[in-house]
Amino acid sequence: MADMFAVVSRPGPVETEVLAELSPTFSVHRRAASRVTLRTLEGGPEKPGEPPLVLLHGRGHAASMWFPLLPALARERRVIAVDLPGFGHSSAEPFERGSAEDGVRFFVDPIELLLLSLNIREPIFIGHSLGGLISVEIALRGSLSPRGLGLIGSMGLGPAMSYPSRAFFRAGPERVARAVGPAITKRIAPLPDTPVGGRLNALEYELYSIRGGRPSPAAAFNALFPAVGPAFHRLSHLSEITCPTLLLWGERDAVFPPSVAEAAARELQKPELRIEKNLGHSPHLEAPERILPVILDFIARL
């Protein structure tokens, strides 16, 4: 029997407080997906004929980073927010080096298997950055038939990726967090100085500063982009995606410029492009009160 890679981390004090506030609407689950265990936050009613929302976060984050949006989303749909393999409190298989396709499989395979095991065949994906790439890849594979894709500052749509962000990720946010402390949250995708922004910054720092770092998912993520040259993308295949796709971007995205979303919109069959003024790479975290109605409107039309 193949070895299972166990979850060894536990929520820190900031995340523990967030989870307590989300309870009892959201409950924590640990679900097997092949050789790894994925942590999920699940809440909201199951409504016949209405597919669940599957929320996939970006590099280094966790399902709990969606907390400003979760209660409102759960009033409308069943919600499953997943810690990506190796991030948050999900385990991962070892990864030291490999091709971009290897890196994609590292993240996508367990998520795909999880949804198949839960018999979720027509999810609505809301994916941020790396989570957007995973959403696109699953839609292209054809094992599931997503009802819709909500892509926020998504990776995987085009070759452009800023060089400062490449340097930041290759340096390793976890390593940088241990060196510079909470100031790390001001580097690539700074959040506003608000009560919610402050809590998100504290949670992000707590996730980044985990003892030992996250070597396997960091290596798999770094395989998706070279130091110079095109980042991994599926631009030439986007025309194969048949479901409605929301492209939600910040006009000041410092990782993937809005031109990536504009080019993707020209290829997709059913695109909806929104570029939000004065927001950056994480518009749903920078201005949740502004972005939540956009997401709710999108899912209501699916």
mmCIF file of C-alpha atoms in Angstrom:
data_model
loop_
_atom_site.group_PDB
_atom_site.id
_atom_site.type_symbol
_atom_site.label_atom_id
_atom_site.label_comp_id
_atom_site.label_asym_id
_atom_site.label_seq_id
_atom_site.Cartn_x
_atom_site.Cartn_y
_atom_site.Cartn_z
ATOM 1 C CA MET A 1 0.000 0.000 0.000
ATOM 2 C CA ALA A 2 1.323 3.465 -0.898
ATOM 3 C CA ASP A 3 2.484 5.665 1.954
ATOM 4 C CA MET A 4 0.170 8.452 3.056
ATOM 5 C CA PHE A 5 1.748 11.833 3.662
ATOM 6 C CA ALA A 6 0.302 13.083 6.925
ATOM 7 C CA VAL A 7 -0.641 16.573 8.008
ATOM 8 C CA VAL A 8 1.793 17.726 10.675
ATOM 9 C CA SER A 9 0.870 21.399 11.192
ATOM 10 C CA ARG A 10 -1.842 22.880 13.373
ATOM 11 C CA PRO A 11 -3.563 26.278 13.271
ATOM 12 C CA GLY A 12 -1.765 29.103 15.024
ATOM 13 C CA PRO A 13 -3.516 31.561 17.342
ATOM 14 C CA VAL A 14 -4.675 33.931 14.590
ATOM 15 C CA GLU A 15 -6.179 31.174 12.486
ATOM 16 C CA THR A 16 -7.685 29.487 15.548
ATOM 17 C CA GLU A 17 -9.594 32.680 16.288
ATOM 18 C CA VAL A 18 -10.780 32.925 12.672
ATOM 19 C CA LEU A 19 -11.995 29.326 12.680
ATOM 20 C CA ALA A 20 -13.842 29.880 15.956
ATOM 21 C CA GLU A 21 -15.683 32.835 14.440
ATOM 22 C CA LEU A 22 -16.626 30.815 11.348
ATOM 23 C CA SER A 23 -18.025 27.991 13.497
ATOM 24 C CA PRO A 24 -20.634 26.501 13.477
ATOM 25 C CA THR A 25 -21.475 27.656 9.947
ATOM 26 C CA PHE A 26 -18.172 26.212 8.756
ATOM 27 C CA SER A 27 -16.639 22.988 9.955
ATOM 28 C CA VAL A 28 -13.113 21.676 9.432
ATOM 29 C CA HIS A 29 -12.597 18.392 7.609
ATOM 30 C CA ARG A 30 -9.551 16.350 6.663
ATOM 31 C CA ARG A 31 -10.106 14.374 3.493
ATOM 32 C CA ALA A 32 -7.888 11.825 1.792
ATOM 33 C CA ALA A 33 -6.983 12.427 -1.852
ATOM 34 C CA SER A 34 -4.705 9.666 -3.108
ATOM 35 C CA ARG A 35 -1.566 9.837 -0.942
ATOM 36 C CA VAL A 36 -2.216 13.220 0.663
ATOM 37 C CA THR A 37 -4.691 14.636 3.151
ATOM 38 C CA LEU A 38 -6.425 17.898 2.330
ATOM 39 C CA ARG A 39 -7.962 20.173 4.928
ATOM 40 C CA THR A 40 -11.250 21.746 3.924
ATOM 41 C CA LEU A 41 -13.580 24.321 5.431
ATOM 42 C CA GLU A 42 -17.150 23.403 4.537
ATOM 43 C CA GLY A 43 -20.367 25.256 5.180
ATOM 44 C CA GLY A 44 -23.660 26.417 3.765
ATOM 45 C CA PRO A 45 -26.773 24.538 2.672
ATOM 46 C CA GLU A 46 -26.840 21.901 -0.014
ATOM 47 C CA LYS A 47 -29.487 23.061 -2.483
ATOM 48 C CA PRO A 48 -30.772 20.637 -5.127
ATOM 49 C CA GLY A 49 -29.724 21.706 -8.592
ATOM 50 C CA GLU A 50 -27.314 24.358 -7.317
ATOM 51 C CA PRO A 51 -23.654 23.353 -7.573
ATOM 52 C CA PRO A 52 -21.330 24.082 -4.654
ATOM 53 C CA LEU A 53 -18.657 26.734 -4.643
ATOM 54 C CA VAL A 54 -15.101 25.439 -4.482
ATOM 55 C CA LEU A 55 -12.648 28.098 -3.288
ATOM 56 C CA LEU A 56 -8.965 27.682 -4.130
ATOM 57 C CA HIS A 57 -6.463 30.111 -2.619
ATOM 58 C CA GLY A 58 -3.134 31.391 -3.893
ATOM 59 C CA ARG A 59 0.465 30.410 -3.156
ATOM 60 C CA GLY A 60 1.273 30.279 0.554
ATOM 61 C CA HIS A 61 -2.254 30.987 1.756
ATOM 62 C CA ALA A 62 -4.932 28.694 3.196
ATOM 63 C CA ALA A 63 -8.686 28.215 3.015
ATOM 64 C CA SER A 64 -9.036 30.459 6.067
ATOM 65 C CA MET A 65 -7.787 33.478 4.073
ATOM 66 C CA TRP A 66 -11.234 33.601 2.454
ATOM 67 C CA PHE A 67 -12.802 34.409 5.839
ATOM 68 C CA PRO A 68 -14.094 37.906 4.935
ATOM 69 C CA LEU A 69 -16.260 36.361 2.196
ATOM 70 C CA LEU A 70 -17.191 32.979 3.639
ATOM 71 C CA PRO A 71 -20.301 33.797 5.730
ATOM 72 C CA ALA A 72 -22.018 35.662 2.881
ATOM 73 C CA LEU A 73 -21.127 33.003 0.315
ATOM 74 C CA ALA A 74 -22.444 30.252 2.598
ATOM 75 C CA ARG A 75 -25.830 31.972 2.801
ATOM 76 C CA GLU A 76 -26.200 31.388 -0.935
ATOM 77 C CA ARG A 77 -24.471 28.075 -1.708
ATOM 78 C CA ARG A 78 -22.693 25.111 -0.268
ATOM 79 C CA VAL A 79 -19.049 26.232 0.071
ATOM 80 C CA ILE A 80 -15.928 24.082 0.155
ATOM 81 C CA ALA A 81 -12.693 26.007 0.688
ATOM 82 C CA VAL A 82 -9.612 23.837 0.304
ATOM 83 C CA ASP A 83 -6.057 24.143 1.592
ATOM 84 C CA LEU A 84 -3.974 23.436 -1.517
ATOM 85 C CA PRO A 85 -1.496 20.533 -1.329
ATOM 86 C CA GLY A 86 1.365 21.428 1.001
ATOM 87 C CA PHE A 87 -0.138 24.768 2.044
ATOM 88 C CA GLY A 88 -2.279 25.639 5.032
ATOM 89 C CA HIS A 89 -2.734 22.347 6.833
ATOM 90 C CA SER A 90 -2.846 19.989 3.855
ATOM 91 C CA SER A 91 -0.100 17.459 3.293
ATOM 92 C CA ALA A 92 1.746 16.941 0.014
ATOM 93 C CA GLU A 93 3.938 14.441 -1.724
ATOM 94 C CA PRO A 94 7.668 15.246 -1.877
ATOM 95 C CA PHE A 95 8.723 17.510 -4.743
ATOM 96 C CA GLU A 96 12.292 18.665 -5.258
ATOM 97 C CA ARG A 97 12.488 19.486 -8.938
ATOM 98 C CA GLY A 98 10.594 18.765 -12.119
ATOM 99 C CA SER A 99 8.980 20.283 -15.184
ATOM 100 C CA ALA A 100 6.167 22.822 -15.202
ATOM 101 C CA GLU A 101 3.773 19.996 -16.058
ATOM 102 C CA ASP A 102 5.030 18.120 -12.985
ATOM 103 C CA GLY A 103 4.346 21.210 -10.897
ATOM 104 C CA VAL A 104 0.815 21.446 -12.276
ATOM 105 C CA ARG A 105 0.098 17.805 -11.461
ATOM 106 C CA PHE A 106 1.433 18.273 -7.916
ATOM 107 C CA PHE A 107 -1.330 20.776 -7.192
ATOM 108 C CA VAL A 108 -4.132 19.700 -9.518
ATOM 109 C CA ASP A 109 -4.267 15.924 -9.085
ATOM 110 C CA PRO A 110 -5.249 15.908 -5.368
ATOM 111 C CA ILE A 111 -7.890 18.626 -5.841
ATOM 112 C CA GLU A 112 -9.409 16.782 -8.788
ATOM 113 C CA LEU A 113 -9.435 13.500 -6.846
ATOM 114 C CA LEU A 114 -11.007 15.196 -3.829
ATOM 115 C CA LEU A 115 -13.924 16.529 -5.861
ATOM 116 C CA LEU A 116 -14.443 13.225 -7.641
ATOM 117 C CA SER A 117 -14.489 11.414 -4.286
ATOM 118 C CA LEU A 118 -17.140 13.852 -3.025
ATOM 119 C CA ASN A 119 -19.138 13.342 -6.244
ATOM 120 C CA ILE A 120 -18.921 17.042 -7.036
ATOM 121 C CA ARG A 121 -19.121 16.948 -10.822
ATOM 122 C CA GLU A 122 -20.254 20.484 -11.642
ATOM 123 C CA PRO A 123 -18.574 22.845 -9.187
ATOM 124 C CA ILE A 124 -18.323 26.571 -9.453
ATOM 125 C CA PHE A 125 -14.658 27.364 -8.948
ATOM 126 C CA ILE A 126 -13.471 30.617 -7.428
ATOM 127 C CA GLY A 127 -9.694 30.559 -7.693
ATOM 128 C CA HIS A 128 -7.108 33.171 -6.791
ATOM 129 C CA SER A 129 -3.691 33.193 -8.489
ATOM 130 C CA LEU A 130 -2.404 29.591 -8.217
ATOM 131 C CA GLY A 131 -5.959 28.531 -7.353
ATOM 132 C CA GLY A 132 -7.096 29.996 -10.660
ATOM 133 C CA LEU A 133 -4.572 27.915 -12.572
ATOM 134 C CA ILE A 134 -5.856 24.776 -10.821
ATOM 135 C CA SER A 135 -9.432 25.709 -11.740
ATOM 136 C CA VAL A 136 -8.518 26.190 -15.395
ATOM 137 C CA GLU A 137 -6.562 22.951 -15.536
ATOM 138 C CA ILE A 138 -9.426 20.915 -14.079
ATOM 139 C CA ALA A 139 -11.845 22.498 -16.555
ATOM 140 C CA LEU A 140 -9.535 21.538 -19.435
ATOM 141 C CA ARG A 141 -9.016 17.959 -18.256
ATOM 142 C CA GLY A 142 -12.686 17.123 -18.692
ATOM 143 C CA SER A 143 -13.144 14.790 -15.721
ATOM 144 C CA LEU A 144 -15.421 17.433 -14.183
ATOM 145 C CA SER A 145 -17.801 19.867 -15.863
ATOM 146 C CA PRO A 146 -17.548 23.149 -13.975
ATOM 147 C CA ARG A 147 -20.668 25.288 -14.049
ATOM 148 C CA GLY A 148 -18.486 28.399 -13.934
ATOM 149 C CA LEU A 149 -14.989 29.701 -13.261
ATOM 150 C CA GLY A 150 -14.263 32.797 -11.205
ATOM 151 C CA LEU A 151 -10.604 33.628 -11.768
ATOM 152 C CA ILE A 152 -9.065 36.307 -9.552
ATOM 153 C CA GLY A 153 -5.602 37.515 -10.599
ATOM 154 C CA SER A 154 -5.154 34.053 -12.042
ATOM 155 C CA MET A 155 -1.952 32.265 -12.918
ATOM 156 C CA GLY A 156 -1.852 30.087 -16.020
ATOM 157 C CA LEU A 157 -3.709 32.346 -18.450
ATOM 158 C CA GLY A 158 -0.729 33.898 -20.207
ATOM 159 C CA PRO A 159 3.066 34.077 -20.252
ATOM 160 C CA ALA A 160 3.495 37.429 -18.478
ATOM 161 C CA MET A 161 4.618 37.484 -14.846
ATOM 162 C CA SER A 162 6.429 40.390 -13.257
ATOM 163 C CA TYR A 163 10.101 39.967 -12.459
ATOM 164 C CA PRO A 164 9.852 41.382 -8.915
ATOM 165 C CA SER A 165 7.227 38.751 -8.106
ATOM 166 C CA ARG A 166 9.387 35.991 -9.607
ATOM 167 C CA ALA A 167 12.302 37.092 -7.439
ATOM 168 C CA PHE A 168 10.080 37.258 -4.348
ATOM 169 C CA PHE A 169 8.653 33.777 -4.819
ATOM 170 C CA ARG A 170 12.001 32.230 -5.694
ATOM 171 C CA ALA A 171 13.517 33.780 -2.573
ATOM 172 C CA GLY A 172 10.746 31.998 -0.671
ATOM 173 C CA PRO A 173 8.087 33.953 1.252
ATOM 174 C CA GLU A 174 8.468 31.523 4.151
ATOM 175 C CA ARG A 175 12.208 32.189 4.352
ATOM 176 C CA VAL A 176 11.688 35.934 3.937
ATOM 177 C CA ALA A 177 9.015 35.945 6.668
ATOM 178 C CA ARG A 178 11.410 34.417 9.153
ATOM 179 C CA ALA A 179 14.031 37.013 8.214
ATOM 180 C CA VAL A 180 12.003 40.229 8.085
ATOM 181 C CA GLY A 181 8.978 39.435 10.244
ATOM 182 C CA PRO A 182 5.476 40.800 9.607
ATOM 183 C CA ALA A 183 6.841 43.327 7.096
ATOM 184 C CA ILE A 184 6.625 40.513 4.541
ATOM 185 C CA THR A 185 2.925 41.255 4.139
ATOM 186 C CA LYS A 186 3.813 44.608 2.539
ATOM 187 C CA ARG A 187 5.940 43.125 -0.263
ATOM 188 C CA ILE A 188 3.957 41.919 -3.295
ATOM 189 C CA ALA A 189 0.231 42.133 -2.497
ATOM 190 C CA PRO A 190 -0.154 44.580 0.407
ATOM 191 C CA LEU A 191 -3.535 44.763 2.099
ATOM 192 C CA PRO A 192 -5.177 47.955 3.349
ATOM 193 C CA ASP A 193 -4.732 49.309 6.853
ATOM 194 C CA THR A 194 -8.220 48.361 8.010
ATOM 195 C CA PRO A 195 -9.409 46.026 10.792
ATOM 196 C CA VAL A 196 -10.055 43.226 8.278
ATOM 197 C CA GLY A 197 -6.837 43.981 6.417
ATOM 198 C CA GLY A 198 -4.905 43.846 9.677
ATOM 199 C CA ARG A 199 -6.315 40.430 10.536
ATOM 200 C CA LEU A 200 -5.572 39.136 7.044
ATOM 201 C CA ASN A 201 -2.003 40.431 7.304
ATOM 202 C CA ALA A 202 -1.576 38.698 10.659
ATOM 203 C CA LEU A 203 -3.001 35.452 9.284
ATOM 204 C CA GLU A 204 -0.825 35.615 6.177
ATOM 205 C CA TYR A 205 2.292 36.152 8.289
ATOM 206 C CA GLU A 206 1.333 33.253 10.540
ATOM 207 C CA LEU A 207 0.951 30.983 7.502
ATOM 208 C CA TYR A 208 4.247 32.139 5.973
ATOM 209 C CA SER A 209 6.273 31.813 9.162
ATOM 210 C CA ILE A 210 5.631 28.101 9.686
ATOM 211 C CA ARG A 211 8.617 26.261 11.139
ATOM 212 C CA GLY A 212 10.606 24.495 8.425
ATOM 213 C CA GLY A 213 8.944 26.357 5.578
ATOM 214 C CA ARG A 214 7.086 24.561 2.807
ATOM 215 C CA PRO A 215 9.807 23.065 0.591
ATOM 216 C CA SER A 216 7.705 20.740 -1.578
ATOM 217 C CA PRO A 217 4.884 23.108 -2.611
ATOM 218 C CA ALA A 218 7.399 25.949 -2.956
ATOM 219 C CA ALA A 219 9.497 23.859 -5.355
ATOM 220 C CA ALA A 220 6.406 22.776 -7.300
ATOM 221 C CA PHE A 221 5.234 26.385 -7.567
ATOM 222 C CA ASN A 222 8.660 27.585 -8.696
ATOM 223 C CA ALA A 223 8.604 24.963 -11.459
ATOM 224 C CA LEU A 224 5.719 26.907 -13.005
ATOM 225 C CA PHE A 225 7.850 29.893 -13.984
ATOM 226 C CA PRO A 226 11.497 30.396 -14.952
ATOM 227 C CA ALA A 227 13.641 33.208 -13.626
ATOM 228 C CA VAL A 228 13.264 34.784 -17.074
ATOM 229 C CA GLY A 229 11.002 33.920 -19.976
ATOM 230 C CA PRO A 230 7.361 32.872 -20.259
ATOM 231 C CA ALA A 231 5.533 31.559 -17.213
ATOM 232 C CA PHE A 232 3.487 28.378 -17.571
ATOM 233 C CA HIS A 233 0.139 29.052 -19.240
ATOM 234 C CA ARG A 234 -2.755 27.512 -21.167
ATOM 235 C CA LEU A 235 -3.653 30.531 -23.310
ATOM 236 C CA SER A 236 -3.877 28.515 -26.529
ATOM 237 C CA HIS A 237 -6.336 26.097 -24.888
ATOM 238 C CA LEU A 238 -8.700 28.585 -23.248
ATOM 239 C CA SER A 239 -11.092 28.378 -26.205
ATOM 240 C CA GLU A 240 -11.848 24.806 -25.087
ATOM 241 C CA ILE A 241 -13.470 26.024 -21.854
ATOM 242 C CA THR A 242 -17.219 26.130 -22.408
ATOM 243 C CA CYS A 243 -18.506 27.459 -19.076
ATOM 244 C CA PRO A 244 -18.941 31.147 -18.171
ATOM 245 C CA THR A 245 -15.679 32.568 -16.864
ATOM 246 C CA LEU A 246 -15.302 35.665 -14.716
ATOM 247 C CA LEU A 247 -11.899 37.330 -15.004
ATOM 248 C CA LEU A 248 -11.612 39.537 -11.922
ATOM 249 C CA TRP A 249 -8.435 41.618 -11.844
ATOM 250 C CA GLY A 250 -6.949 44.549 -10.006
ATOM 251 C CA GLU A 251 -5.671 47.257 -12.321
ATOM 252 C CA ARG A 252 -2.524 47.441 -10.159
ATOM 253 C CA ASP A 253 -1.817 43.706 -10.098
ATOM 254 C CA ALA A 254 1.933 43.475 -9.450
ATOM 255 C CA VAL A 255 2.178 39.771 -10.351
ATOM 256 C CA PHE A 256 0.054 39.160 -13.449
ATOM 257 C CA PRO A 257 -0.732 42.399 -15.322
ATOM 258 C CA PRO A 258 -4.287 43.106 -16.519
ATOM 259 C CA SER A 259 -3.134 42.487 -20.093
ATOM 260 C CA VAL A 260 -3.123 38.778 -19.152
ATOM 261 C CA ALA A 261 -6.848 38.933 -18.401
ATOM 262 C CA GLU A 262 -7.565 40.943 -21.539
ATOM 263 C CA ALA A 263 -5.795 38.403 -23.744
ATOM 264 C CA ALA A 264 -7.569 35.521 -21.993
ATOM 265 C CA ALA A 265 -10.954 37.179 -22.542
ATOM 266 C CA ARG A 266 -10.320 37.174 -26.287
ATOM 267 C CA GLU A 267 -9.810 33.388 -26.228
ATOM 268 C CA LEU A 268 -12.537 32.228 -23.846
ATOM 269 C CA GLN A 269 -15.975 31.275 -25.167
ATOM 270 C CA LYS A 270 -17.980 33.003 -22.415
ATOM 271 C CA PRO A 271 -15.781 35.602 -20.737
ATOM 272 C CA GLU A 272 -16.750 38.343 -18.338
ATOM 273 C CA LEU A 273 -13.885 40.758 -17.728
ATOM 274 C CA ARG A 274 -13.765 43.100 -14.739
ATOM 275 C CA ILE A 275 -10.692 45.187 -13.993
ATOM 276 C CA GLU A 276 -11.083 46.903 -10.641
ATOM 277 C CA LYS A 277 -9.589 50.346 -10.147
ATOM 278 C CA ASN A 278 -6.967 50.953 -7.461
ATOM 279 C CA LEU A 279 -6.712 47.272 -6.516
ATOM 280 C CA GLY A 280 -3.797 44.874 -6.855
ATOM 281 C CA HIS A 281 -3.188 41.141 -7.030
ATOM 282 C CA SER A 282 -5.746 40.173 -4.349
ATOM 283 C CA PRO A 283 -8.835 42.334 -4.902
ATOM 284 C CA HIS A 284 -11.063 39.975 -2.873
ATOM 285 C CA LEU A 285 -8.828 40.541 0.168
ATOM 286 C CA GLU A 286 -8.019 44.202 -0.458
ATOM 287 C CA ALA A 287 -11.675 45.225 -0.803
ATOM 288 C CA PRO A 288 -13.924 42.281 0.143
ATOM 289 C CA GLU A 289 -16.959 44.517 0.564
ATOM 290 C CA ARG A 290 -16.533 45.665 -3.053
ATOM 291 C CA ILE A 291 -15.709 42.292 -4.595
ATOM 292 C CA LEU A 292 -18.255 40.130 -2.767
ATOM 293 C CA PRO A 293 -21.247 41.531 -4.736
ATOM 294 C CA VAL A 294 -19.387 40.838 -7.990
ATOM 295 C CA ILE A 295 -18.878 37.196 -7.037
ATOM 296 C CA LEU A 296 -22.450 36.798 -5.772
ATOM 297 C CA ASP A 297 -23.854 38.267 -8.979
ATOM 298 C CA PHE A 298 -21.712 35.923 -11.075
ATOM 299 C CA ILE A 299 -22.770 32.762 -9.256
ATOM 300 C CA ALA A 300 -26.439 33.812 -9.209
ATOM 301 C CA ARG A 301 -26.436 33.752 -13.014
ATOM 302 C CA LEU A 302 -25.037 30.227 -13.311
#
